[in-house]
Short mmCIF file of C-alpha atoms in Angstrom, two decimals:
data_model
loop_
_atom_site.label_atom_id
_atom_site.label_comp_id
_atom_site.label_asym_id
_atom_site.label_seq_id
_atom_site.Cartn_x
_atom_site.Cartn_y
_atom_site.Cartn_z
CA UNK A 13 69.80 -78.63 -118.57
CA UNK A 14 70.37 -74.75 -117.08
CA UNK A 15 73.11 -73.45 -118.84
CA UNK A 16 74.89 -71.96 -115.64
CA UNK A 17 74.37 -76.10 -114.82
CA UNK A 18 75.96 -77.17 -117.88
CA UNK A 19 79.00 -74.55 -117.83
CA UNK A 20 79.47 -75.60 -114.23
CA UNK A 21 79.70 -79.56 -115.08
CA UNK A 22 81.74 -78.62 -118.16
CA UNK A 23 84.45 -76.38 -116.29
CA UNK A 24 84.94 -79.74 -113.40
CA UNK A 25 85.09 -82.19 -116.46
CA UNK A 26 88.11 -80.10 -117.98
CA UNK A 27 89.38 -79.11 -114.47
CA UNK A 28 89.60 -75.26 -115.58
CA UNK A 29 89.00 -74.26 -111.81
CA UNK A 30 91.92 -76.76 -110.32
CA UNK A 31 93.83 -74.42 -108.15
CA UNK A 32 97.11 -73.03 -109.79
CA UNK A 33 99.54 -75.24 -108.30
CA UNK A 34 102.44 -74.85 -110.73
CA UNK A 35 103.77 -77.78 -113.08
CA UNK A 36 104.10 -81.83 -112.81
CA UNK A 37 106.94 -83.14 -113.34
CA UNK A 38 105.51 -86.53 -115.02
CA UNK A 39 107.14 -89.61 -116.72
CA UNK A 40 106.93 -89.92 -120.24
CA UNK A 41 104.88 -93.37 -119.83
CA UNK A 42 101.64 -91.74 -118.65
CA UNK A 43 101.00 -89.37 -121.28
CA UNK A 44 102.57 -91.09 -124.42
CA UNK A 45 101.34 -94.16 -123.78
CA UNK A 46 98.54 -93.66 -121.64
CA UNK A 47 99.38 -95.21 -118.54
CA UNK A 48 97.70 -94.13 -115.26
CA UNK A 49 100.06 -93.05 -112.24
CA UNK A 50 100.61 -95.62 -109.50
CA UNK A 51 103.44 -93.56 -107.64
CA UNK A 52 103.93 -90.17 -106.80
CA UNK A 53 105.71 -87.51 -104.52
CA UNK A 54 106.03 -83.64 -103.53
CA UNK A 55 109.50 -82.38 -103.04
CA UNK A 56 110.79 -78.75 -102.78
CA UNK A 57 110.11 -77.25 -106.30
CA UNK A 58 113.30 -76.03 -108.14
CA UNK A 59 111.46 -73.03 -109.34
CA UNK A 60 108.24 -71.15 -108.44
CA UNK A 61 106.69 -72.36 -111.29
CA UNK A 62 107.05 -75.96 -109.95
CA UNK A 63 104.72 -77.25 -107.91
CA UNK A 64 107.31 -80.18 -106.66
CA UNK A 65 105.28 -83.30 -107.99
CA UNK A 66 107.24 -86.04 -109.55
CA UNK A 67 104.84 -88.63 -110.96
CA UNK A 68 105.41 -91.69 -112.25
CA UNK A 69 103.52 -94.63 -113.72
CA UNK A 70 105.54 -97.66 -112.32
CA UNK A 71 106.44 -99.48 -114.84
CA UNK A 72 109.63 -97.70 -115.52
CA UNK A 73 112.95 -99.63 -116.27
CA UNK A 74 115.67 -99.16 -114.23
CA UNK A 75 117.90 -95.95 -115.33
CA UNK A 76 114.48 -94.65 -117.27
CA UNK A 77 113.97 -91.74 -114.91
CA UNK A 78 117.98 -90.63 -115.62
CA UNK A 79 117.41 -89.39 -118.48
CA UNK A 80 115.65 -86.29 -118.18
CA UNK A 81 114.09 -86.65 -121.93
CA UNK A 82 112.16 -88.89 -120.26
CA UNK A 83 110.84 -86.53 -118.07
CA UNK A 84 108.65 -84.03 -119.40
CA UNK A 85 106.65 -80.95 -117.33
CA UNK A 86 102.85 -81.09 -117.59
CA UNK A 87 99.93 -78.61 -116.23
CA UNK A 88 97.86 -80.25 -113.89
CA UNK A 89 94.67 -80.13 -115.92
CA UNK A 90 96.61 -82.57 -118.61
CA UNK A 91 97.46 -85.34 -115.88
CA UNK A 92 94.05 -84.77 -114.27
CA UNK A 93 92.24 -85.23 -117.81
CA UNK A 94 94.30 -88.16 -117.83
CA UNK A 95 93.63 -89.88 -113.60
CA UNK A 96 91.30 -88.40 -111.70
CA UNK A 97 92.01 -89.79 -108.97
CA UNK A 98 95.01 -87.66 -108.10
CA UNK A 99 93.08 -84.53 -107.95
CA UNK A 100 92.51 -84.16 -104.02
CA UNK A 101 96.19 -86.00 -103.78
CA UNK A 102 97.66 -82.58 -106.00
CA UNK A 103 96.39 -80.55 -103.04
CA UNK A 104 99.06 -82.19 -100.42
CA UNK A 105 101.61 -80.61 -99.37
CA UNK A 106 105.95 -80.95 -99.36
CA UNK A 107 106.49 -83.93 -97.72
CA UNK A 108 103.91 -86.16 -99.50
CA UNK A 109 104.12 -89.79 -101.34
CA UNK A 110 101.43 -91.90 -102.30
CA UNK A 111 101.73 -95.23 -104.43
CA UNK A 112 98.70 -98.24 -105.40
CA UNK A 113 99.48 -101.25 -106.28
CA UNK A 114 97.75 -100.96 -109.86
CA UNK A 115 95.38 -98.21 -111.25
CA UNK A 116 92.07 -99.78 -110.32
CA UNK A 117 93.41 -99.53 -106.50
CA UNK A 118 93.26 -97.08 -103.98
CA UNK A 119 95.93 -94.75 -102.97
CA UNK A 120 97.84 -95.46 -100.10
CA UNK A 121 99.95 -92.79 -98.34
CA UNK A 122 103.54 -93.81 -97.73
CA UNK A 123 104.80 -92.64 -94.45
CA UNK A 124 108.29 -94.06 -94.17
CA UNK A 125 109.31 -92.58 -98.02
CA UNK A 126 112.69 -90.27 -97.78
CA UNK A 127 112.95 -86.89 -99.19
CA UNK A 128 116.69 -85.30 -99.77
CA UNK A 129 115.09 -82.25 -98.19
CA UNK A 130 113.16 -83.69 -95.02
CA UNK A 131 115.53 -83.04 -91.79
CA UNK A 132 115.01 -80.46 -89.06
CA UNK A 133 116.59 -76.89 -89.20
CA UNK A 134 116.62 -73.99 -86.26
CA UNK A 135 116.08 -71.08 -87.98
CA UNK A 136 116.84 -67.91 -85.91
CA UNK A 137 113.40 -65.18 -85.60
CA UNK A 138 114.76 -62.46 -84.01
CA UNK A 139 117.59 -61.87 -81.05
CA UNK A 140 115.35 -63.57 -78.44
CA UNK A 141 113.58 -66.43 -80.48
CA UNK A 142 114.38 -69.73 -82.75
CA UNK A 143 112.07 -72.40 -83.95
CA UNK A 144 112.87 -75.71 -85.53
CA UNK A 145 111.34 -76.66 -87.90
CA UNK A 146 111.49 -79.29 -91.05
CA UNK A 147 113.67 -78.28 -94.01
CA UNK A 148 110.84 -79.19 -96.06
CA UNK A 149 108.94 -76.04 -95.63
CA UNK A 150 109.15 -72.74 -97.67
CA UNK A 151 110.09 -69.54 -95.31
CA UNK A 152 108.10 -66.45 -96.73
CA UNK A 153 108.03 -63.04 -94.81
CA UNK A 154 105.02 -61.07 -95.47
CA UNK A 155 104.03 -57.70 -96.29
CA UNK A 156 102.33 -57.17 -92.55
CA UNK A 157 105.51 -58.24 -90.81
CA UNK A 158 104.46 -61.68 -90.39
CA UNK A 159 106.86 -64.69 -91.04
CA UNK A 160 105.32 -67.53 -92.53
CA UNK A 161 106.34 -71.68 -92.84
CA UNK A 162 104.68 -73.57 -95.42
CA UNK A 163 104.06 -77.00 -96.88
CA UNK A 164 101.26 -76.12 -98.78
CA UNK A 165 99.01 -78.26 -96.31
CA UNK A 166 100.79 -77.74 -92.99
CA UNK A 167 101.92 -74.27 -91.95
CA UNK A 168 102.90 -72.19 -89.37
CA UNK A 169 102.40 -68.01 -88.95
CA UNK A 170 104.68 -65.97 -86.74
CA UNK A 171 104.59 -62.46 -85.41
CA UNK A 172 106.98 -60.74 -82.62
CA UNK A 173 105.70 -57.79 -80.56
CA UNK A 174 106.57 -55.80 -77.47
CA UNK A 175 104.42 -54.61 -74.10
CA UNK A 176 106.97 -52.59 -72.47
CA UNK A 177 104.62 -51.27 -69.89
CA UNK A 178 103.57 -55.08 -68.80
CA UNK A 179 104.86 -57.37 -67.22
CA UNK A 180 105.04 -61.22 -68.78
CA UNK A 181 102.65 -62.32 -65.94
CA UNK A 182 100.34 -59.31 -67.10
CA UNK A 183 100.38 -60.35 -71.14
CA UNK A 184 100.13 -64.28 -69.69
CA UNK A 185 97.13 -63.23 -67.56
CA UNK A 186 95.48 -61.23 -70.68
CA UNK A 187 96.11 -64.27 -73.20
CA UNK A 188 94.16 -66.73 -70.39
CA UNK A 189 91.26 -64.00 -70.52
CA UNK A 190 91.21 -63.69 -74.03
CA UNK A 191 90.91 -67.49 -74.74
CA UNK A 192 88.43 -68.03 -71.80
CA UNK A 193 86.15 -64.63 -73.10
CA UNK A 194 86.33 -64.96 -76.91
CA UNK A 195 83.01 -65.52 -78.91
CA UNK A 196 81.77 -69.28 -79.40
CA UNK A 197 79.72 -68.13 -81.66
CA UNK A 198 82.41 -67.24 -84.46
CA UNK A 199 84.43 -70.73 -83.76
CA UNK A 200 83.89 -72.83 -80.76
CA UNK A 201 87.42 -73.45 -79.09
CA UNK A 202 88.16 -76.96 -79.63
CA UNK A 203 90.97 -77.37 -76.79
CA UNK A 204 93.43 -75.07 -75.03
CA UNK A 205 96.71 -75.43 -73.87
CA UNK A 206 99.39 -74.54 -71.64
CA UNK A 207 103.13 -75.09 -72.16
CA UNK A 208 104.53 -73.01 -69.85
CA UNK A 209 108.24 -72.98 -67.76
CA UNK A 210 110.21 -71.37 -65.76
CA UNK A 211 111.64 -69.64 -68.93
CA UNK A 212 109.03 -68.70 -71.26
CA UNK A 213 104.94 -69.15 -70.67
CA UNK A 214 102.83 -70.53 -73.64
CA UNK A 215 99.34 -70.25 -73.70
CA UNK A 216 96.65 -70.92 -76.66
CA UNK A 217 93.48 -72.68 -77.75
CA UNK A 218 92.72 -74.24 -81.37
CA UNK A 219 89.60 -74.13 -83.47
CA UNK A 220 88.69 -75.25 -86.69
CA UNK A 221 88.38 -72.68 -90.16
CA UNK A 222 87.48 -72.83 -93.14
CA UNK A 223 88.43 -71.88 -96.86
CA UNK A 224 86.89 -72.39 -100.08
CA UNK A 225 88.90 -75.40 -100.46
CA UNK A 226 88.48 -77.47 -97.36
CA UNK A 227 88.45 -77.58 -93.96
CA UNK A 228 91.58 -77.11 -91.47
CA UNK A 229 92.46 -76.99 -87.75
CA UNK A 230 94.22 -74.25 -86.38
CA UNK A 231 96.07 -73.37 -83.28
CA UNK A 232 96.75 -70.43 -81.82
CA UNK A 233 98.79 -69.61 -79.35
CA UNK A 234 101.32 -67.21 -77.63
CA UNK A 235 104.46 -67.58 -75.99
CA UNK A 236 105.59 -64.90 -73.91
CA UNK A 237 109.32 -63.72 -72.48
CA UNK A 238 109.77 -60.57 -70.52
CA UNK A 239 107.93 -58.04 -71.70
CA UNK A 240 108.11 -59.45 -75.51
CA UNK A 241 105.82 -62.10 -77.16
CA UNK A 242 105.59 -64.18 -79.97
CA UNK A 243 102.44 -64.82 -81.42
CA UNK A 244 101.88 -67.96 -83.85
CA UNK A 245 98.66 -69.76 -85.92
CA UNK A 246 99.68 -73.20 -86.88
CA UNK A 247 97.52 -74.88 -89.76
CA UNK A 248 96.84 -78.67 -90.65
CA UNK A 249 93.65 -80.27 -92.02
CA UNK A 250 95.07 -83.84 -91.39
CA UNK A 251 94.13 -84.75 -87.62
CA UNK A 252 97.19 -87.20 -87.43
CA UNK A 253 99.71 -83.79 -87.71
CA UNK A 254 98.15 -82.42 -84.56
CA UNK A 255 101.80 -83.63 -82.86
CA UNK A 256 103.59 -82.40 -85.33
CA UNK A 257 101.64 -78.62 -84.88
CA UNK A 258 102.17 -79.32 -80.86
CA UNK A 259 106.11 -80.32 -81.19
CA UNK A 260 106.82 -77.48 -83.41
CA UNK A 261 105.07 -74.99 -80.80
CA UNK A 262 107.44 -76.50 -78.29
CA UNK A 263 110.39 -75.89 -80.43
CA UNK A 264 110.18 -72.20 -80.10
CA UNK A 265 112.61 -71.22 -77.91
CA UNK A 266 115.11 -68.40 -76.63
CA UNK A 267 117.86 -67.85 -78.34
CA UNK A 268 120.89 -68.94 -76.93
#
């Protein structure tokens, strides 16, 4: 076998190249006596080095999950070694839960599970704009100016700017251009859309991108009052959160 080959199948056997997530929190059962997971959930971590995975094996006895001796925190690569399986799982976001019925079945995602921190919050963005948005994401403002939502799998990028020699018609007008003109070649536009009222005009198209991890859908879009606009990118690569990208466009709103 080619070396490079053999360093390459190595490095995925150990999972040395598993993204840097941060730290499990994992039930004693799995690793001390070798039990594979059969539930698990993402929550907001306490800490940055927590990656907000609680895993457990299922066969815990009522009141074993109390005691936090019984709850230990693992790297990634020690779980992984131990299940497989969970490796593309790890790479959800906030928000998630997955359970199987044993540890020869398939995962199943659990839609209906309840997370202390999953309820809707208007956050204020400037004098003019608010957004609602889930309580479950992490609010980062970046070095650019940009304010940015995240899950970890669903997230949403904002940016405020001014035209004060145009009038909203004019920056609605150049948006419609843009969108109709841009190159195909780079990403072909998937769909466009138009959310506009009597109060503020909303405008954008979505296409897909890609990193070195996977594949995700993204929409952008503007949404325009007086002479100010807001611009925003929202990110999923699960086609079932398209509503959930579409609703929390429609959530951005003037200030009252």
């Amino acid at each position: 076998m080619h070396l490079s080959k053999k360093k390459k199948k190595q490095n995925e056997k150990n999972f040395e190249n598993f993204p840097p997530i941060g730290g499990l929190m994992v039930s004693k059962m799995i690793v001390e006596e070798n039990r594979k997971p059969r539930f698990m959930y993402r929550e907001k971590g306490i800490c940055a080095e927590d990656s907000g995975w609680r895993i457990f094996s299922g066969y815990e006895p009522e009141g074993y999950v109390d005691d936090p001796q019984n709850i230990k925190i693992y790297n990634p690569t020690t779980i992984l070694k131990i299940d497989s399986s969970i490796e593309k799982i790890l790479l959800k976001g906030v928000g998630s839960a997955y359970e199987r019925v044993d540890e020869h079945a398939s995962w199943q995602k659990i839609t209906d599970f309840e997370l202390e921190d999953d309820y809707l919050v208007t956050h204020q963005l400037s004098e003019k704009w608010t957004i609602d948005i889930n309580n479950l994401f992490e609010r980062i403002a970046e070095t650019d100016g940009n304010v940015l939502y995240t899950t970890g799998d669903k997230s949403v990028r904002l940016f405020i700017g001014n035209e004060p020699d145009k009038t909203r018609a004019e920056i609605y007008q150049e948006r419609i251009q843009y969108i109709k003109d841009r190159d195909q070649s780079v990403a072909k536009t998937l769909d466009t859309f138009d959310f506009s009222d009597d109060k503020v005009l909303k405008v954008g198209y979505m296409i897909n991108e890609r990193d070195k991890h996977k594949t995700y859908q993204v929409i952008y879009g503007t949404s325009i009052i007086d002479d100010q606009y807001l611009m925003l990118a929202l990110y999923f690569d699960d086609k079932n959160d398209m509503d959930w990208a579409i609703e929390t466009w429609k959530s951005i709103k003037l200030a009252e």
